[in-house]
């Protein structure tokens, strides 16, 4: 992680010195803060999940406007404050605009970010999770791979990254479904999305992953509710996640 020290000027006079840190990450959340600012939540390779304020990013012509959109991936330059960071600049390498313009893909992508937000913590090394999100968003743009399969691969690999999985499915499954399970567990993230499944195997694999989700994850994700309300999921499945009540 690069760190740059620059002077801050007040009224034309050089004042206190502040450090600018450079991180690689993706915008997971972007909410309005006041009349002109946005509050961002970034998943970064170097510092895990962090809160960043993008001052003036809602104003027309702001250089921070593009860097303040969810899915924006690249290098961010930040001032480090006591409780949060302030955006100083960014070089965005991928906005994932194709996903933002596709309702179903955007719902899946939002779910991936929501699940990543659930798992990530501040100052927790997150290079694998960040890489998984990036590759999974790219997979959503591939017509040859069904979005339902991308979802299940992402879910299982996210649990593997955080050590919450079983070596084999918790239910009896076909050889094809078991092979898909083993492939996702043991393959590098870069080669995850290189296979497809027949429809009946995909449904079986989905139920196996759902079992694992129910065992280890105790939250119902809002983005999944949106997917189901839009009838984007055509497979019948039991409710995902445990009920905290």
Coordinates of N, CA and C in Angstrom, one line a residue:
X1 N 0.8 -1.2 0.0 CA 0.0 0.0 0.0 C 0.9 1.2 0.0
X2 N 0.7 2.1 -1.0 CA 1.5 3.3 -1.1 C 1.0 4.4 -0.2
X3 N 1.9 5.2 0.3 CA 1.6 6.3 1.2 C 2.3 7.5 0.7
X4 N 1.6 8.6 0.5 CA 2.2 9.9 0.0 C 1.9 11.0 1.0
X5 N 2.9 11.8 1.3 CA 2.7 12.9 2.3 C 2.6 14.2 1.5
X6 N 1.5 14.9 1.7 CA 1.4 16.2 1.0 C 1.0 17.3 1.9
X7 N 1.4 18.6 1.7 CA 1.0 19.7 2.5 C -0.5 20.1 2.2
X8 N -1.2 20.5 3.2 CA -2.5 21.1 3.1 C -2.5 22.6 3.3
X9 N -3.0 23.3 2.3 CA -2.9 24.8 2.4 C -4.2 25.4 2.9
X10 N -4.1 26.4 3.7 CA -5.2 27.1 4.2 C -5.0 28.6 3.9
X11 N -5.9 29.2 3.1 CA -5.7 30.6 2.7 C -4.4 30.9 2.1
X12 N -3.9 30.0 1.3 CA -2.7 30.2 0.6 C -1.4 29.9 1.4
X13 N -1.6 29.6 2.7 CA -0.4 29.3 3.5 C -0.4 27.8 3.7
X14 N 0.8 27.3 3.7 CA 1.0 25.8 3.9 C 0.7 25.5 5.4
X15 N -0.2 24.5 5.6 CA -0.5 24.1 6.9 C 0.0 22.8 7.3
X16 N -0.9 22.0 8.0 CA -0.5 20.7 8.5 C -0.3 19.7 7.4
X17 N 0.5 18.7 7.7 CA 0.8 17.7 6.7 C -0.1 16.5 6.9
X18 N -0.7 16.0 5.8 CA -1.6 14.8 5.9 C -1.1 13.7 5.0
X19 N -1.3 12.5 5.4 CA -0.9 11.4 4.6 C -2.0 11.0 3.6
X20 N -1.6 10.7 2.4 CA -2.5 10.1 1.4 C -2.2 8.7 1.2
X21 N -3.1 7.8 1.4 CA -2.8 6.4 1.2 C -3.5 6.0 -0.1
X22 N -2.9 5.0 -0.8 CA -3.4 4.5 -2.1 C -3.8 3.0 -1.9
X23 N -5.1 2.8 -2.2 CA -5.6 1.4 -2.1 C -6.3 1.0 -3.4
X24 N -6.3 -0.4 -3.5 CA -7.1 -1.0 -4.6 C -8.4 -1.5 -4.1
X25 N -9.5 -1.2 -4.7 CA -10.8 -1.7 -4.1 C -11.9 -1.4 -5.0
X26 N -13.1 -1.7 -4.5 CA -14.4 -1.6 -5.2 C -15.4 -0.9 -4.3
X27 N -16.3 -0.1 -4.9 CA -17.3 0.6 -4.1 C -18.5 -0.5 -3.9
X28 N -18.7 -0.8 -2.6 CA -19.8 -1.7 -2.3 C -21.1 -1.0 -2.0
X29 N -21.0 0.2 -1.4 CA -22.2 1.0 -1.1 C -21.9 2.5 -1.4
X30 N -23.0 3.2 -1.8 CA -22.9 4.6 -2.0 C -24.2 5.2 -1.6
X31 N -24.2 6.1 -0.6 CA -25.4 6.7 -0.1 C -25.2 8.2 0.0
X32 N -26.2 9.0 -0.1 CA -26.2 10.4 0.0 C -25.8 10.8 1.4
X33 N -25.0 11.9 1.5 CA -24.6 12.4 2.8 C -24.6 14.0 2.7
X34 N -25.6 14.6 3.2 CA -25.8 16.0 3.0 C -26.2 16.3 1.6
X35 N -26.1 17.6 1.2 CA -26.5 18.1 -0.1 C -25.6 17.7 -1.2
X36 N -24.4 17.6 -1.0 CA -23.4 17.4 -2.1 C -22.5 16.2 -2.0
X37 N -22.5 15.5 -0.8 CA -21.5 14.5 -0.6 C -22.1 13.1 -0.7
X38 N -21.3 12.1 -0.8 CA -21.7 10.7 -0.7 C -20.8 10.0 0.3
X39 N -21.4 9.1 1.0 CA -20.7 8.2 1.9 C -20.6 6.8 1.2
X40 N -19.3 6.4 1.1 CA -19.0 5.2 0.3 C -18.5 4.1 1.3
X41 N -18.8 2.9 1.0 CA -18.2 1.8 1.7 C -17.4 1.0 0.6
X42 N -16.1 0.9 0.8 CA -15.2 0.3 -0.1 C -14.7 -1.0 0.5
X43 N -14.6 -2.0 -0.4 CA -13.8 -3.2 0.0 C -12.4 -3.1 -0.7
X44 N -11.4 -3.0 0.2 CA -10.0 -2.8 -0.4 C -9.2 -4.0 -0.1
X45 N -8.2 -4.2 -1.0 CA -7.3 -5.3 -0.8 C -6.4 -5.1 0.4
X46 N -6.0 -3.9 0.7 CA -5.1 -3.6 1.8 C -5.7 -3.4 3.1
X47 N -6.9 -2.8 3.2 CA -7.4 -2.5 4.5 C -8.8 -3.0 4.8
X48 N -9.2 -4.0 3.9 CA -10.6 -4.6 4.1 C -11.7 -3.6 3.8
X49 N -12.7 -3.6 4.6 CA -13.9 -2.7 4.4 C -13.6 -1.4 5.1
X50 N -13.8 -0.3 4.4 CA -13.5 1.1 5.0 C -14.6 2.0 4.5
X51 N -14.9 3.0 5.3 CA -15.8 4.1 5.0 C -15.1 5.3 4.4
X52 N -15.6 5.8 3.3 CA -14.9 6.9 2.6 C -16.0 8.0 2.3
X53 N -15.7 9.2 2.5 CA -16.5 10.3 2.2 C -16.0 11.0 0.9
X54 N -16.9 11.1 -0.1 CA -16.6 11.7 -1.4 C -17.2 13.1 -1.4
X55 N -16.4 14.1 -1.0 CA -16.9 15.4 -0.9 C -17.3 16.0 -2.2
X56 N -18.5 16.5 -2.3 CA -18.9 17.2 -3.6 C -19.2 16.3 -4.7
X57 N -19.3 15.0 -4.5 CA -19.5 14.0 -5.6 C -20.8 14.1 -6.2
X58 N -21.8 14.7 -5.6 CA -23.2 14.8 -6.2 C -23.3 16.0 -7.1
X59 N -22.3 16.9 -7.0 CA -22.4 18.1 -7.9 C -22.1 17.8 -9.3
X60 N -22.8 18.4 -10.3 CA -22.5 18.1 -11.7 C -21.0 18.5 -12.0
X61 N -20.4 17.6 -12.7 CA -19.0 17.8 -13.1 C -18.0 17.4 -12.1
X62 N -18.4 16.9 -11.0 CA -17.5 16.5 -10.0 C -16.6 15.4 -10.5
X63 N -15.3 15.5 -10.2 CA -14.3 14.4 -10.6 C -14.6 13.1 -9.9
X64 N -15.3 13.2 -8.8 CA -15.6 12.0 -7.9 C -16.9 11.3 -8.3
X65 N -17.6 11.8 -9.3 CA -18.9 11.3 -9.6 C -18.9 9.8 -10.0
X66 N -18.0 9.5 -10.9 CA -17.9 8.2 -11.4 C -17.3 7.2 -10.4
X67 N -16.4 7.7 -9.6 CA -15.7 6.9 -8.6 C -16.6 6.6 -7.4
X68 N -17.8 7.3 -7.4 CA -18.7 7.1 -6.3 C -19.9 6.2 -6.6
X69 N -19.8 5.5 -7.7 CA -20.9 4.5 -8.1 C -20.5 3.1 -7.6
X70 N -21.6 2.4 -7.2 CA -21.3 1.0 -6.8 C -20.7 0.2 -8.0
X71 N -19.9 -0.8 -7.8 CA -19.2 -1.6 -8.7 C -17.9 -0.9 -9.3
X72 N -17.7 0.4 -9.0 CA -16.5 1.0 -9.5 C -15.3 0.4 -8.9
X73 N -14.4 -0.1 -9.7 CA -13.2 -0.8 -9.3 C -12.0 -0.1 -9.8
X74 N -11.0 0.1 -8.9 CA -9.7 0.7 -9.3 C -8.9 1.1 -8.2
X75 N -8.1 2.1 -8.4 CA -7.1 2.6 -7.3 C -7.7 3.9 -6.8
X76 N -7.7 4.0 -5.4 CA -8.3 5.1 -4.8 C -7.2 5.8 -3.9
X77 N -7.2 7.1 -4.0 CA -6.3 7.9 -3.1 C -7.1 8.5 -2.0
X78 N -6.7 8.3 -0.8 CA -7.6 8.7 0.4 C -6.8 9.5 1.4
X79 N -7.4 10.5 2.0 CA -6.9 11.1 3.2 C -7.4 10.2 4.4
X80 N -6.6 9.9 5.3 CA -7.0 9.1 6.5 C -7.4 9.9 7.6
X81 N -8.6 9.8 8.1 CA -9.1 10.5 9.2 C -9.2 9.7 10.5
X82 N -9.8 10.2 11.5 CA -9.8 9.4 12.8 C -10.8 8.3 12.6
X83 N -12.0 8.5 12.1 CA -13.0 7.5 12.0 C -13.3 7.1 10.6
X84 N -12.9 7.8 9.6 CA -13.2 7.5 8.2 C -12.1 8.1 7.3
X85 N -12.3 7.9 6.0 CA -11.4 8.4 5.0 C -12.1 9.4 4.1
X86 N -11.3 10.3 3.5 CA -11.9 11.2 2.5 C -11.2 10.9 1.1
X87 N -12.1 10.9 0.1 CA -11.6 10.6 -1.2 C -10.8 11.8 -1.8
X88 N -9.6 11.6 -2.2 CA -8.7 12.6 -2.7 C -8.6 12.5 -4.3
X89 N -8.7 11.2 -4.8 CA -8.6 11.0 -6.2 C -8.8 9.5 -6.5
X90 N -9.0 9.2 -7.7 CA -9.3 7.8 -8.1 C -8.9 7.6 -9.6
X91 N -8.4 6.4 -9.9 CA -8.3 5.9 -11.3 C -9.1 4.6 -11.4
X92 N -10.3 4.7 -12.0 CA -11.2 3.6 -12.1 C -10.9 2.8 -13.3
X93 N -10.6 1.5 -13.2 CA -10.3 0.7 -14.3 C -11.5 -0.1 -14.9
X94 N -12.5 -0.2 -14.1 CA -13.7 -0.9 -14.5 C -14.9 -0.4 -13.8
X95 N -15.9 0.1 -14.5 CA -17.2 0.6 -13.9 C -18.2 -0.5 -13.9
X96 N -18.0 -1.5 -14.7 CA -19.0 -2.6 -14.9 C -20.4 -2.0 -15.3
X97 N -20.3 -1.1 -16.3 CA -21.5 -0.5 -16.8 C -22.5 -1.4 -17.4
X98 N -22.0 -2.5 -18.0 CA -23.0 -3.5 -18.6 C -23.8 -4.1 -17.6
X99 N -23.3 -4.3 -16.4 CA -24.1 -4.9 -15.3 C -25.1 -3.8 -14.8
X100 N -24.7 -2.6 -14.6 CA -25.6 -1.5 -14.1 C -26.7 -1.3 -15.1
X101 N -26.6 -1.6 -16.4 CA -27.7 -1.4 -17.3 C -28.6 -2.6 -17.5
X102 N -28.3 -3.7 -16.8 CA -29.0 -5.0 -16.9 C -29.7 -5.2 -15.6
X103 N -31.0 -5.2 -15.5 CA -31.7 -5.2 -14.2 C -31.3 -6.5 -13.4
X104 N -31.4 -7.7 -14.1 CA -31.1 -8.9 -13.5 C -29.7 -9.0 -13.0
X105 N -28.8 -8.7 -13.9 CA -27.3 -8.7 -13.6 C -27.0 -7.8 -12.4
X106 N -27.7 -6.6 -12.4 CA -27.4 -5.6 -11.3 C -27.9 -6.2 -10.0
X107 N -29.0 -6.9 -10.0 CA -29.5 -7.5 -8.8 C -28.6 -8.6 -8.3
X108 N -28.1 -9.4 -9.2 CA -27.1 -10.4 -8.7 C -25.8 -9.7 -8.2
X109 N -25.3 -8.7 -9.0 CA -24.1 -8.0 -8.6 C -24.3 -7.4 -7.2
X110 N -25.5 -6.8 -7.0 CA -25.7 -6.1 -5.7 C -25.8 -7.2 -4.6
X111 N -26.3 -8.4 -4.9 CA -26.2 -9.4 -3.9 C -24.8 -9.9 -3.5
X112 N -24.0 -9.9 -4.5 CA -22.6 -10.3 -4.3 C -21.9 -9.3 -3.4
X113 N -22.2 -8.0 -3.6 CA -21.6 -7.0 -2.8 C -22.2 -7.0 -1.3
X114 N -23.5 -7.4 -1.2 CA -24.1 -7.5 0.1 C -23.5 -8.6 0.9
X115 N -23.3 -9.8 0.2 CA -22.7 -10.9 0.9 C -21.2 -10.6 1.3
X116 N -20.5 -9.8 0.4 CA -19.1 -9.4 0.7 C -19.1 -8.5 1.9
X117 N -20.1 -7.6 2.0 CA -20.2 -6.7 3.1 C -20.4 -7.5 4.4
X118 N -21.2 -8.5 4.3 CA -21.5 -9.4 5.5 C -20.2 -10.0 6.0
X119 N -19.3 -10.4 5.1 CA -18.1 -11.2 5.5 C -16.9 -10.2 5.8
X120 N -16.9 -9.1 5.2 CA -15.7 -8.2 5.3 C -15.7 -7.4 6.6
X121 N -14.5 -7.1 7.1 CA -14.2 -6.3 8.3 C -13.1 -5.3 8.0
X122 N -13.1 -4.3 8.8 CA -12.0 -3.3 8.7 C -10.7 -3.9 9.1
X123 N -9.7 -3.5 8.4 CA -8.3 -4.0 8.6 C -8.2 -5.5 8.5
X124 N -9.1 -6.2 7.8 CA -9.0 -7.6 7.6 C -8.5 -7.8 6.1
X125 N -7.5 -8.5 5.9 CA -7.0 -8.7 4.5 C -8.1 -9.3 3.7
X126 N -8.3 -8.6 2.5 CA -9.5 -9.0 1.7 C -9.1 -9.2 0.2
X127 N -7.9 -9.5 -0.1 CA -7.5 -9.7 -1.5 C -8.3 -10.8 -2.2
X128 N -8.5 -11.9 -1.5 CA -9.2 -13.0 -2.1 C -10.7 -12.7 -2.3
X129 N -11.3 -12.1 -1.4 CA -12.7 -11.7 -1.5 C -12.9 -10.7 -2.6
X130 N -12.0 -9.7 -2.7 CA -12.1 -8.7 -3.7 C -11.9 -9.3 -5.1
X131 N -10.9 -10.2 -5.2 CA -10.7 -10.9 -6.5 C -12.0 -11.7 -6.9
X132 N -12.6 -12.4 -5.9 CA -13.8 -13.2 -6.2 C -14.9 -12.3 -6.7
X133 N -15.1 -11.2 -6.1 CA -16.2 -10.3 -6.5 C -15.9 -9.8 -8.0
X134 N -14.7 -9.4 -8.2 CA -14.3 -8.9 -9.6 C -14.5 -10.0 -10.6
X135 N -14.1 -11.2 -10.4 CA -14.3 -12.3 -11.4 C -15.7 -12.7 -11.5
X136 N -16.5 -12.6 -10.4 CA -17.9 -13.0 -10.5 C -18.7 -11.9 -11.3
X137 N -18.4 -10.6 -11.1 CA -19.1 -9.6 -11.9 C -18.7 -9.8 -13.4
X138 N -17.5 -10.1 -13.7 CA -17.1 -10.4 -15.1 C -17.9 -11.6 -15.6
X139 N -18.1 -12.6 -14.8 CA -18.9 -13.8 -15.2 C -20.3 -13.5 -15.5
X140 N -20.9 -12.5 -14.8 CA -22.3 -12.1 -15.1 C -22.4 -11.5 -16.5
X141 N -21.4 -11.1 -17.0 CA -21.4 -10.5 -18.4 C -21.2 -11.5 -19.5
X142 N -21.0 -12.8 -19.1 CA -20.8 -13.8 -20.1 C -22.1 -14.6 -20.3
X143 N -22.7 -14.5 -21.5 CA -24.0 -15.1 -21.8 C -24.0 -16.6 -21.7
X144 N -22.8 -17.2 -21.8 CA -22.7 -18.7 -21.8 C -22.9 -19.3 -20.4
X145 N -22.7 -18.5 -19.4 CA -22.8 -19.0 -18.0 C -24.1 -18.4 -17.4
X146 N -25.0 -19.3 -17.0 CA -26.3 -18.8 -16.4 C -26.0 -18.0 -15.1
X147 N -26.7 -16.9 -14.9 CA -26.5 -16.1 -13.7 C -26.8 -16.9 -12.4
X148 N -27.7 -17.9 -12.5 CA -27.9 -18.7 -11.3 C -26.7 -19.6 -10.9
X149 N -26.0 -20.0 -11.9 CA -24.8 -20.8 -11.6 C -23.7 -19.8 -11.1
X150 N -23.6 -18.6 -11.7 CA -22.6 -17.7 -11.2 C -22.9 -17.4 -9.7
X151 N -24.1 -17.2 -9.4 CA -24.5 -17.0 -8.0 C -24.0 -18.1 -7.1
X152 N -24.3 -19.4 -7.4 CA -24.0 -20.5 -6.5 C -22.5 -20.7 -6.4
X153 N -21.8 -20.5 -7.5 CA -20.3 -20.5 -7.4 C -19.8 -19.5 -6.5
X154 N -20.3 -18.3 -6.6 CA -19.8 -17.2 -5.8 C -20.1 -17.5 -4.3
X155 N -21.3 -17.9 -4.0 CA -21.7 -18.2 -2.6 C -20.7 -19.3 -2.0
X156 N -20.6 -20.4 -2.7 CA -19.7 -21.4 -2.2 C -18.3 -21.0 -2.0
X157 N -17.7 -20.3 -3.0 CA -16.3 -19.8 -2.9 C -16.2 -18.8 -1.8
X158 N -17.2 -17.9 -1.6 CA -17.1 -16.9 -0.6 C -17.0 -17.6 0.8
X159 N -17.8 -18.7 1.0 CA -17.7 -19.4 2.2 C -16.4 -20.1 2.4
X160 N -15.9 -20.7 1.3 CA -14.5 -21.3 1.3 C -13.5 -20.3 1.7
X161 N -13.5 -19.1 1.2 CA -12.5 -18.1 1.5 C -12.5 -17.8 3.0
X162 N -13.7 -17.9 3.6 CA -13.8 -17.6 5.0 C -13.9 -18.8 5.9
X163 N -13.6 -20.0 5.3 CA -13.5 -21.2 6.1 C -14.8 -21.7 6.6
X164 N -15.9 -21.4 6.0 CA -17.2 -21.9 6.4 C -17.8 -22.8 5.3
X165 N -17.4 -24.0 5.3 CA -17.9 -24.9 4.3 C -17.6 -26.3 4.7
X166 N -18.3 -27.3 4.0 CA -18.0 -28.7 4.2 C -17.3 -29.2 2.9
X167 N -16.4 -30.2 3.1 CA -15.7 -30.8 2.0 C -16.6 -31.4 1.0
X168 N -17.7 -31.9 1.4 CA -18.7 -32.6 0.5 C -20.1 -32.0 0.8
X169 N -21.0 -32.1 -0.1 CA -22.3 -31.6 0.1 C -23.0 -32.3 1.3
X170 N -23.9 -31.6 2.0 CA -24.5 -32.2 3.2 C -25.7 -33.1 2.8
X171 N -26.0 -33.2 1.6 CA -27.1 -34.1 1.1 C -26.5 -35.1 0.0
X172 N -27.2 -36.1 -0.2 CA -26.8 -37.1 -1.3 C -26.9 -36.3 -2.6
X173 N -25.9 -36.5 -3.4 CA -25.9 -35.7 -4.7 C -25.2 -36.6 -5.7
X174 N -25.5 -36.3 -7.0 CA -25.0 -37.0 -8.1 C -23.5 -36.7 -8.2
X175 N -22.8 -37.6 -9.0 CA -21.4 -37.4 -9.2 C -21.1 -36.0 -9.9
X176 N -22.0 -35.6 -10.8 CA -21.7 -34.3 -11.4 C -21.8 -33.2 -10.5
X177 N -22.8 -33.2 -9.6 CA -22.9 -32.1 -8.6 C -21.8 -32.1 -7.6
X178 N -21.3 -33.3 -7.2 CA -20.2 -33.4 -6.3 C -18.9 -33.0 -6.9
X179 N -18.7 -33.2 -8.2 CA -17.6 -32.8 -8.9 C -17.6 -31.3 -9.0
X180 N -18.7 -30.7 -9.3 CA -18.8 -29.2 -9.3 C -18.4 -28.6 -8.0
X181 N -18.9 -29.2 -6.9 CA -18.6 -28.8 -5.6 C -17.1 -28.8 -5.3
X182 N -16.5 -29.9 -5.6 CA -15.0 -30.1 -5.4 C -14.2 -29.1 -6.3
X183 N -14.7 -28.9 -7.5 CA -14.0 -27.9 -8.4 C -14.0 -26.5 -7.8
X184 N -15.2 -26.1 -7.4 CA -15.3 -24.7 -6.8 C -14.4 -24.6 -5.6
X185 N -14.4 -25.6 -4.7 CA -13.6 -25.5 -3.5 C -12.1 -25.4 -3.7
X186 N -11.6 -26.2 -4.7 CA -10.2 -26.3 -4.8 C -9.6 -25.5 -6.0
X187 N -10.4 -24.9 -6.8 CA -9.8 -24.2 -8.0 C -9.5 -22.8 -7.6
X188 N -8.4 -22.2 -8.3 CA -8.1 -20.8 -8.1 C -9.3 -19.9 -8.5
X189 N -9.4 -18.8 -7.9 CA -10.5 -17.9 -8.3 C -10.5 -17.5 -9.8
X190 N -9.3 -17.4 -10.3 CA -9.2 -17.0 -11.8 C -9.9 -18.0 -12.7
X191 N -10.0 -19.3 -12.3 CA -10.5 -20.3 -13.2 C -11.9 -20.9 -12.7
X192 N -12.5 -20.2 -11.9 CA -13.8 -20.7 -11.3 C -14.9 -20.8 -12.4
X193 N -15.0 -19.8 -13.3 CA -16.1 -19.7 -14.2 C -15.8 -20.3 -15.5
X194 N -15.4 -21.5 -15.6 CA -15.0 -22.2 -16.8 C -15.8 -23.4 -17.0
X195 N -17.0 -23.5 -16.4 CA -17.8 -24.7 -16.7 C -19.3 -24.3 -16.6
X196 N -20.1 -25.1 -17.2 CA -21.6 -25.0 -17.0 C -22.2 -26.4 -16.6
X197 N -23.4 -26.4 -16.2 CA -24.1 -27.6 -15.7 C -25.4 -27.7 -16.4
X198 N -25.8 -29.0 -16.7 CA -27.1 -29.2 -17.2 C -28.1 -28.8 -16.1
X199 N -29.3 -28.5 -16.6 CA -30.3 -27.8 -15.8 C -30.6 -28.6 -14.5
X200 N -30.8 -30.0 -14.6 CA -31.1 -30.8 -13.4 C -29.9 -30.8 -12.5
X201 N -28.7 -30.8 -13.0 CA -27.5 -30.8 -12.1 C -27.4 -29.4 -11.5
X202 N -27.7 -28.3 -12.2 CA -27.6 -27.0 -11.6 C -28.6 -26.9 -10.4
X203 N -29.8 -27.4 -10.6 CA -30.8 -27.4 -9.5 C -30.3 -28.2 -8.3
X204 N -29.6 -29.3 -8.5 CA -29.1 -30.1 -7.5 C -27.9 -29.4 -6.8
X205 N -27.0 -28.9 -7.6 CA -25.9 -28.1 -7.0 C -26.4 -26.9 -6.2
X206 N -27.4 -26.3 -6.7 CA -28.0 -25.1 -6.0 C -28.5 -25.5 -4.6
X207 N -29.2 -26.6 -4.5 CA -29.7 -27.0 -3.2 C -28.6 -27.4 -2.3
X208 N -27.5 -28.0 -2.8 CA -26.3 -28.3 -2.0 C -25.7 -27.0 -1.4
X209 N -25.5 -26.0 -2.2 CA -25.0 -24.7 -1.8 C -25.9 -24.1 -0.8
X210 N -27.2 -24.2 -1.0 CA -28.2 -23.6 -0.1 C -28.1 -24.2 1.2
X211 N -27.9 -25.5 1.3 CA -27.7 -26.2 2.6 C -26.6 -25.6 3.4
X212 N -25.5 -25.3 2.7 CA -24.3 -24.8 3.3 C -24.5 -23.3 3.8
X213 N -25.3 -22.6 3.0 CA -25.6 -21.2 3.3 C -26.5 -21.2 4.6
X214 N -27.4 -22.1 4.7 CA -28.3 -22.2 5.8 C -27.6 -22.5 7.1
X215 N -26.5 -23.4 6.9 CA -25.8 -23.9 8.1 C -24.9 -22.8 8.6
X216 N -24.3 -21.9 7.8 CA -23.3 -21.0 8.2 C -23.7 -19.5 8.2
X217 N -24.7 -19.1 7.5 CA -25.0 -17.7 7.4 C -26.3 -17.4 8.0
X218 N -26.3 -16.4 8.9 CA -27.5 -16.1 9.7 C -28.2 -14.8 9.3
X219 N -28.2 -14.5 8.0 CA -28.9 -13.3 7.5 C -29.7 -13.5 6.3
X220 N -30.8 -12.8 6.2 CA -31.5 -12.8 4.9 C -31.1 -11.6 4.2
X221 N -30.7 -11.7 2.9 CA -30.2 -10.6 2.2 C -31.3 -9.9 1.4
X222 N -31.3 -8.5 1.5 CA -32.3 -7.7 0.9 C -32.3 -7.9 -0.6
X223 N -31.1 -7.9 -1.2 CA -31.0 -8.0 -2.7 C -31.6 -9.3 -3.2
X224 N -31.6 -10.4 -2.4 CA -32.2 -11.6 -2.9 C -33.7 -11.5 -2.9
X225 N -34.3 -10.7 -1.9 CA -35.7 -10.5 -1.9 C -36.1 -9.7 -3.2
X226 N -35.3 -8.8 -3.6 CA -35.6 -8.0 -4.8 C -35.5 -9.0 -6.0
X227 N -34.5 -9.9 -6.1 CA -34.4 -10.8 -7.2 C -35.7 -11.7 -7.3
X228 N -36.1 -12.1 -6.2 CA -37.3 -13.0 -6.1 C -38.6 -12.2 -6.5
X229 N -38.7 -11.0 -6.1 CA -39.8 -10.2 -6.4 C -39.9 -9.9 -7.9
X230 N -38.8 -9.8 -8.5 CA -38.7 -9.6 -10.0 C -38.8 -10.9 -10.8
X231 N -39.0 -12.0 -10.0 CA -39.1 -13.3 -10.7 C -37.8 -13.6 -11.5
X232 N -36.7 -13.1 -11.0 CA -35.4 -13.4 -11.8 C -34.9 -14.8 -11.5
X233 N -35.4 -15.4 -10.3 CA -35.0 -16.7 -10.0 C -36.1 -17.7 -10.4
X234 N -35.8 -18.6 -11.2 CA -36.9 -19.5 -11.7 C -36.7 -20.9 -11.0
X235 N -35.9 -21.0 -10.0 CA -35.8 -22.3 -9.3 C -36.5 -22.2 -7.9
X236 N -37.2 -23.2 -7.6 CA -37.9 -23.2 -6.3 C -37.0 -23.6 -5.2
X237 N -36.7 -22.8 -4.2 CA -35.8 -23.1 -3.2 C -36.3 -22.7 -1.8
X238 N -35.9 -23.4 -0.7 CA -36.3 -23.0 0.6 C -35.6 -21.7 1.0
X239 N -36.2 -20.9 2.0 CA -35.6 -19.6 2.4 C -34.1 -19.8 2.7
X240 N -33.3 -18.8 2.3 CA -31.9 -18.8 2.5 C -31.5 -18.1 3.8
X241 N -30.7 -18.7 4.6 CA -30.2 -18.2 5.8 C -31.0 -18.5 7.0
X242 N -30.5 -18.4 8.2 CA -31.2 -18.6 9.4 C -32.0 -17.4 9.8
X243 N -33.0 -17.6 10.6 CA -33.7 -16.5 11.2 C -33.1 -16.2 12.6
X244 N -32.7 -14.9 12.7 CA -32.1 -14.6 14.0 C -33.1 -14.7 15.2
X245 N -34.4 -14.6 14.8 CA -35.4 -14.7 15.9 C -35.6 -16.2 16.3

